[in-house]
mmCIF file of C-alpha atoms in Angstrom:
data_model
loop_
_atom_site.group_PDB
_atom_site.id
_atom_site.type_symbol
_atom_site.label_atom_id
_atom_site.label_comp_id
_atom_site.label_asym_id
_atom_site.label_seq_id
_atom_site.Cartn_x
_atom_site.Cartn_y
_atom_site.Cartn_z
ATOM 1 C CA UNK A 579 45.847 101.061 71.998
ATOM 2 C CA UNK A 580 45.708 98.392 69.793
ATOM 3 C CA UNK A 581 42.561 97.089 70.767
ATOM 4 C CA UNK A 582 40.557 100.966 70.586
ATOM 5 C CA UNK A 583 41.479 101.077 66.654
ATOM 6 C CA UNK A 584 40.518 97.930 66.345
ATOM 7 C CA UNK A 585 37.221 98.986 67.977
ATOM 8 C CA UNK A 586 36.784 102.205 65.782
ATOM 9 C CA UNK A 587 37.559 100.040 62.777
ATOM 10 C CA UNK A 588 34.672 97.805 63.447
ATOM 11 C CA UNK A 589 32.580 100.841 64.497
ATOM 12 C CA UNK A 590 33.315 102.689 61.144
ATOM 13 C CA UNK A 591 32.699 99.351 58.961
ATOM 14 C CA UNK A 592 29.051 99.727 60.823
ATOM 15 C CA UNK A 593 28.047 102.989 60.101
ATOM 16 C CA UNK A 594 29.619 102.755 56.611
ATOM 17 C CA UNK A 595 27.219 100.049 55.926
ATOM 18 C CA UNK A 596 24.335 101.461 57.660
ATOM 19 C CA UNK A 597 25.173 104.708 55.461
ATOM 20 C CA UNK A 598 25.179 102.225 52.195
ATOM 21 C CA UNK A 599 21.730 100.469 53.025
ATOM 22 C CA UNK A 600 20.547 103.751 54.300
ATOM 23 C CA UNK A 601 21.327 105.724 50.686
ATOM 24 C CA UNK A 602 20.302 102.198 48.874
ATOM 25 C CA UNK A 603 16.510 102.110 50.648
ATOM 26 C CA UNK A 604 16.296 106.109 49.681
ATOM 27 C CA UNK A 605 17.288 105.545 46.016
ATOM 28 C CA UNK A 606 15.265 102.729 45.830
ATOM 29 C CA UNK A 607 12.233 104.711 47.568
ATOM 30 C CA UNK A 608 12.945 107.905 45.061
ATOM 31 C CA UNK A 609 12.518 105.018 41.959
ATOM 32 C CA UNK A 610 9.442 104.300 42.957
ATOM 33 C CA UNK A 611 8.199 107.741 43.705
ATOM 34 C CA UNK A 612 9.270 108.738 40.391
ATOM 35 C CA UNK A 613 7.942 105.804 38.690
ATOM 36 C CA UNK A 614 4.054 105.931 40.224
ATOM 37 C CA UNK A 615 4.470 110.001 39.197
ATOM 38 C CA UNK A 616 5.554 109.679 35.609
ATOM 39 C CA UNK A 617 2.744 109.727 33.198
ATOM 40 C CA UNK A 618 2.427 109.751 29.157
ATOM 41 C CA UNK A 619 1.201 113.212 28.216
ATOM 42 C CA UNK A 620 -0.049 113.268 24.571
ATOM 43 C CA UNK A 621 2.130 116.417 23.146
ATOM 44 C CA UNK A 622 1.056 116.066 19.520
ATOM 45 C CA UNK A 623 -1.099 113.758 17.369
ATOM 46 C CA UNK A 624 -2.563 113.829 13.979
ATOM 47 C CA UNK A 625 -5.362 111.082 12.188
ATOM 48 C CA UNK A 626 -5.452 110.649 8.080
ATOM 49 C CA UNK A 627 -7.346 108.202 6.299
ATOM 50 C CA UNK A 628 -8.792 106.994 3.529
ATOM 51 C CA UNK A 629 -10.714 104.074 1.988
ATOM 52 C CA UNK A 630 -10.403 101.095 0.343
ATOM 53 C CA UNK A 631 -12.612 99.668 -2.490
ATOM 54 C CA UNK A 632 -12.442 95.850 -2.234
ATOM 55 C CA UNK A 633 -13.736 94.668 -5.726
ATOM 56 C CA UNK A 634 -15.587 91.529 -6.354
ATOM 57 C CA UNK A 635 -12.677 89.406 -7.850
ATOM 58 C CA UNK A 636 -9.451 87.475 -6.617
ATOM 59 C CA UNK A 637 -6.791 90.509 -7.194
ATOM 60 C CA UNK A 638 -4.370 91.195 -4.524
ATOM 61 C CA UNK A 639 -1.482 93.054 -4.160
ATOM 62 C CA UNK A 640 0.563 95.432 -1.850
ATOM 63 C CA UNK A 641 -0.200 99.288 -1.883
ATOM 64 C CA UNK A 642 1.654 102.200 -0.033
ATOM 65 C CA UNK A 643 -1.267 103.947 1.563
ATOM 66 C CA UNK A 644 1.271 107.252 2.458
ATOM 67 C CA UNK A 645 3.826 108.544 5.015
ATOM 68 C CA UNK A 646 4.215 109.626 8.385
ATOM 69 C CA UNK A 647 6.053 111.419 10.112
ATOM 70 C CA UNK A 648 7.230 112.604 13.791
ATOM 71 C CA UNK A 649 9.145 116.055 14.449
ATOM 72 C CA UNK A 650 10.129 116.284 17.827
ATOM 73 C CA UNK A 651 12.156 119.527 17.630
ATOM 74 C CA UNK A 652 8.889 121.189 17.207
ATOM 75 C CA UNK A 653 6.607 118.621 18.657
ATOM 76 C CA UNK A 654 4.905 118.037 14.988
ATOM 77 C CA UNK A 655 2.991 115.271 13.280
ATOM 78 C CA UNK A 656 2.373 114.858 9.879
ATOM 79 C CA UNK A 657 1.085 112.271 7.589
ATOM 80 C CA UNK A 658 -0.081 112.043 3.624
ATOM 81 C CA UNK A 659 -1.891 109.568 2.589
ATOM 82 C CA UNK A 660 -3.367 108.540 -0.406
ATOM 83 C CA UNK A 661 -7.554 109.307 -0.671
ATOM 84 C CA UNK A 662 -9.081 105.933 -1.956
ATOM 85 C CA UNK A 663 -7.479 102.619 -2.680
ATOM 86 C CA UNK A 664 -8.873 99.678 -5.443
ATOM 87 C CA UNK A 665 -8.169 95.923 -4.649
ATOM 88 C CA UNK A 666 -9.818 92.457 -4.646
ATOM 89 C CA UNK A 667 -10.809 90.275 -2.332
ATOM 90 C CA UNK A 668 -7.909 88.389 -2.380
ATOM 91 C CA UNK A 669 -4.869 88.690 0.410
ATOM 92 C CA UNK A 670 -3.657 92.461 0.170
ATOM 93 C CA UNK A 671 -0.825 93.998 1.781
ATOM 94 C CA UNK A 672 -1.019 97.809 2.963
ATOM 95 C CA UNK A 673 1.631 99.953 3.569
ATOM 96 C CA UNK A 674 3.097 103.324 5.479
ATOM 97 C CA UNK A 675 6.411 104.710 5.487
ATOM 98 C CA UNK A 676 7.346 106.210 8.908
ATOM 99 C CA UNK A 677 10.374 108.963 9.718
ATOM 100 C CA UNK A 678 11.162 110.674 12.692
ATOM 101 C CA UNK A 679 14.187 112.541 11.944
ATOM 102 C CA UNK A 680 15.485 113.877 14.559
ATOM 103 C CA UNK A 681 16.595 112.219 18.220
ATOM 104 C CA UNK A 682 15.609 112.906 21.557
ATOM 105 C CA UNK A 683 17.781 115.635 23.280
ATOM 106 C CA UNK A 684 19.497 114.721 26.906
ATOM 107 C CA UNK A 685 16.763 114.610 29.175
ATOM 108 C CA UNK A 686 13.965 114.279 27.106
ATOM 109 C CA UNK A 687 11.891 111.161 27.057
ATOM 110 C CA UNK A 688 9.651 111.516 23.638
ATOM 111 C CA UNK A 689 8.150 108.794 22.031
ATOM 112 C CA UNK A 690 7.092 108.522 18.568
ATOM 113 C CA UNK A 691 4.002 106.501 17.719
ATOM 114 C CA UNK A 692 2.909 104.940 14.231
ATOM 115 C CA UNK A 693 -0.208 102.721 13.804
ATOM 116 C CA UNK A 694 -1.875 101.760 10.488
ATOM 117 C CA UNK A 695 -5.573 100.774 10.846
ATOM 118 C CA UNK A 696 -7.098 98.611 7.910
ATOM 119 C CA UNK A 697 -11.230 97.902 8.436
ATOM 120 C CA UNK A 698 -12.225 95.471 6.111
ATOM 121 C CA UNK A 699 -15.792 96.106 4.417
ATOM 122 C CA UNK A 700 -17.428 93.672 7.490
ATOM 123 C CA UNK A 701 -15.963 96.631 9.904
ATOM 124 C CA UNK A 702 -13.001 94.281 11.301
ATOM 125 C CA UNK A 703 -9.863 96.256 12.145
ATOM 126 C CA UNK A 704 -6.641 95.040 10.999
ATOM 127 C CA UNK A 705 -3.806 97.036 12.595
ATOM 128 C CA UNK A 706 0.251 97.713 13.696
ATOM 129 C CA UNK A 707 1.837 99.448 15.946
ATOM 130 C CA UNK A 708 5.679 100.594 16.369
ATOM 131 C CA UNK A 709 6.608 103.353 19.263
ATOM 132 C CA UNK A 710 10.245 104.930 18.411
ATOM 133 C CA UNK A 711 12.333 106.887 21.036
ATOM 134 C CA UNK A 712 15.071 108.333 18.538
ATOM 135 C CA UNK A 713 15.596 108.618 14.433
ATOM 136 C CA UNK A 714 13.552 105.957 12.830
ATOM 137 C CA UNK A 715 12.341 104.892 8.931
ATOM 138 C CA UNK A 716 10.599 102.159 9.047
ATOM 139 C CA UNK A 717 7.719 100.573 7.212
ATOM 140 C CA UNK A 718 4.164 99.412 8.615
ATOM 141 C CA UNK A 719 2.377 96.578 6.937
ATOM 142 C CA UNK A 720 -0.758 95.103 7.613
ATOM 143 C CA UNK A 721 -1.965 92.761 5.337
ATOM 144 C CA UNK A 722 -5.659 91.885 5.291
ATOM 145 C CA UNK A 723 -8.048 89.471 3.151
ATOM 146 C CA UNK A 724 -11.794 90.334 3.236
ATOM 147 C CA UNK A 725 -14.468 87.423 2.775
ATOM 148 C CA UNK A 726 -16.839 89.565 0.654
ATOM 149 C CA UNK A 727 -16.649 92.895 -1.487
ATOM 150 C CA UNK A 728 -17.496 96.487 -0.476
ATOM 151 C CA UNK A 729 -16.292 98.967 1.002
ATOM 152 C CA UNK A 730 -13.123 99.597 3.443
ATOM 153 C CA UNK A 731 -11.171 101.737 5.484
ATOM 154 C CA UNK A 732 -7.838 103.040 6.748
ATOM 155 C CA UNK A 733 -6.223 105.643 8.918
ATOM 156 C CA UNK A 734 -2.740 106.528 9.526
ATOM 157 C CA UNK A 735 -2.551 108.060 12.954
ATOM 158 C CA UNK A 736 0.952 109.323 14.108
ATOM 159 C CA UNK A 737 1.164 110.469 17.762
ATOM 160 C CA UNK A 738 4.448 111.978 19.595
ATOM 161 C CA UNK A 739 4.401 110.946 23.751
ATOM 162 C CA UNK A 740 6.130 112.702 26.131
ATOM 163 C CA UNK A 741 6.958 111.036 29.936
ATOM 164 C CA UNK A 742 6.631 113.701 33.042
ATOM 165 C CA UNK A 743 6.237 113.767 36.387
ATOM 166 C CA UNK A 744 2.946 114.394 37.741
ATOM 167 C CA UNK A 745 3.961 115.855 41.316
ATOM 168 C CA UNK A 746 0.361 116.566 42.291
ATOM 169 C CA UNK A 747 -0.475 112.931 41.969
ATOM 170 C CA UNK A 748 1.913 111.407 44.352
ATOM 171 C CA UNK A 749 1.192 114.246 46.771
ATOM 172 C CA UNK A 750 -2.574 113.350 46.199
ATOM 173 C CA UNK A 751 -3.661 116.811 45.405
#
């Protein structure tokens, strides 16, 4: 009698792990899956600019260029930014504030993204970057220093991302 629990035992310890690696290779396969089907879809994006006037002289200095902001309780973008901009040739450092005030909720995977774009007057971008998943202020900077007068750009762009699955893609339809 001894020996047939024994023999169960054993038998139970096998398909308890084969059960394990079993559910391990299907969670593991369902990552995946999920992973090649997700895809960033764009759910709201707005562009302001402006431009900059580099003078022929040596001034410098830092300038806030506006604000930005991300809303994603009603999937809105904003930004304000100032029209035109006067500086030197010397090393300048441009600014934009950046909010998003409210969190994602449970389940949501929203992204906020901020870039600042400086073009100096030879056409040479200048820029930054910073993606936020919840409530953010934060400041962008980008400094720049021009080799010759004229006339610059910049634009503020402020985009909100959203991660779905894209079911038709893994099922190649």
């Amino acid at each position: 009698m001894h020996l047939f629990f024994e023999t169960v035992i054993r038998l139970s310890e096998k398909v308890m792990c084969s059960i394990i690696l079993t559910l391990g290779l299907a969670i593991l396969l369902g990552y995946g899956l999920v992973s090649y089907a997700a895809e960033d879809i764009v759910v709201n994006a707005t562009t302001s600019g402006g431009k900059i006037l580099f003078q022929d002289n040596d001034s410098h200095g830092v300038y806030l260029l506006g604000r930005a902001w991300a809303d994603f309780g009603s999937n809105a973008t904003f930004s304000n930014v100032t029209p035109s901009i006067e500086t030197g040739t010397g090393r300048s450092v441009f600014l934009v504030t950046c909010d998003n005030a409210r969190g994602n909720e449970l389940s949501r995977t929203r992204t906020a993204v901020f870039t600042l774009t400086v073009w100096n007057p030879a056409g040479v971008p200048h820029s930054t970057t910073r993606e936020f998943r919840g409530i953010c202020s934060e400041t962008l900077s980008v400094d720049c220093t021009p080799f010759e007068p004229g006339e610059g750009r910049f634009e503020v762009t402020t985009t909100i991302r959203e991660r779905q699955l894209n079911l038709p893609a893994v099922f190649g339809r």
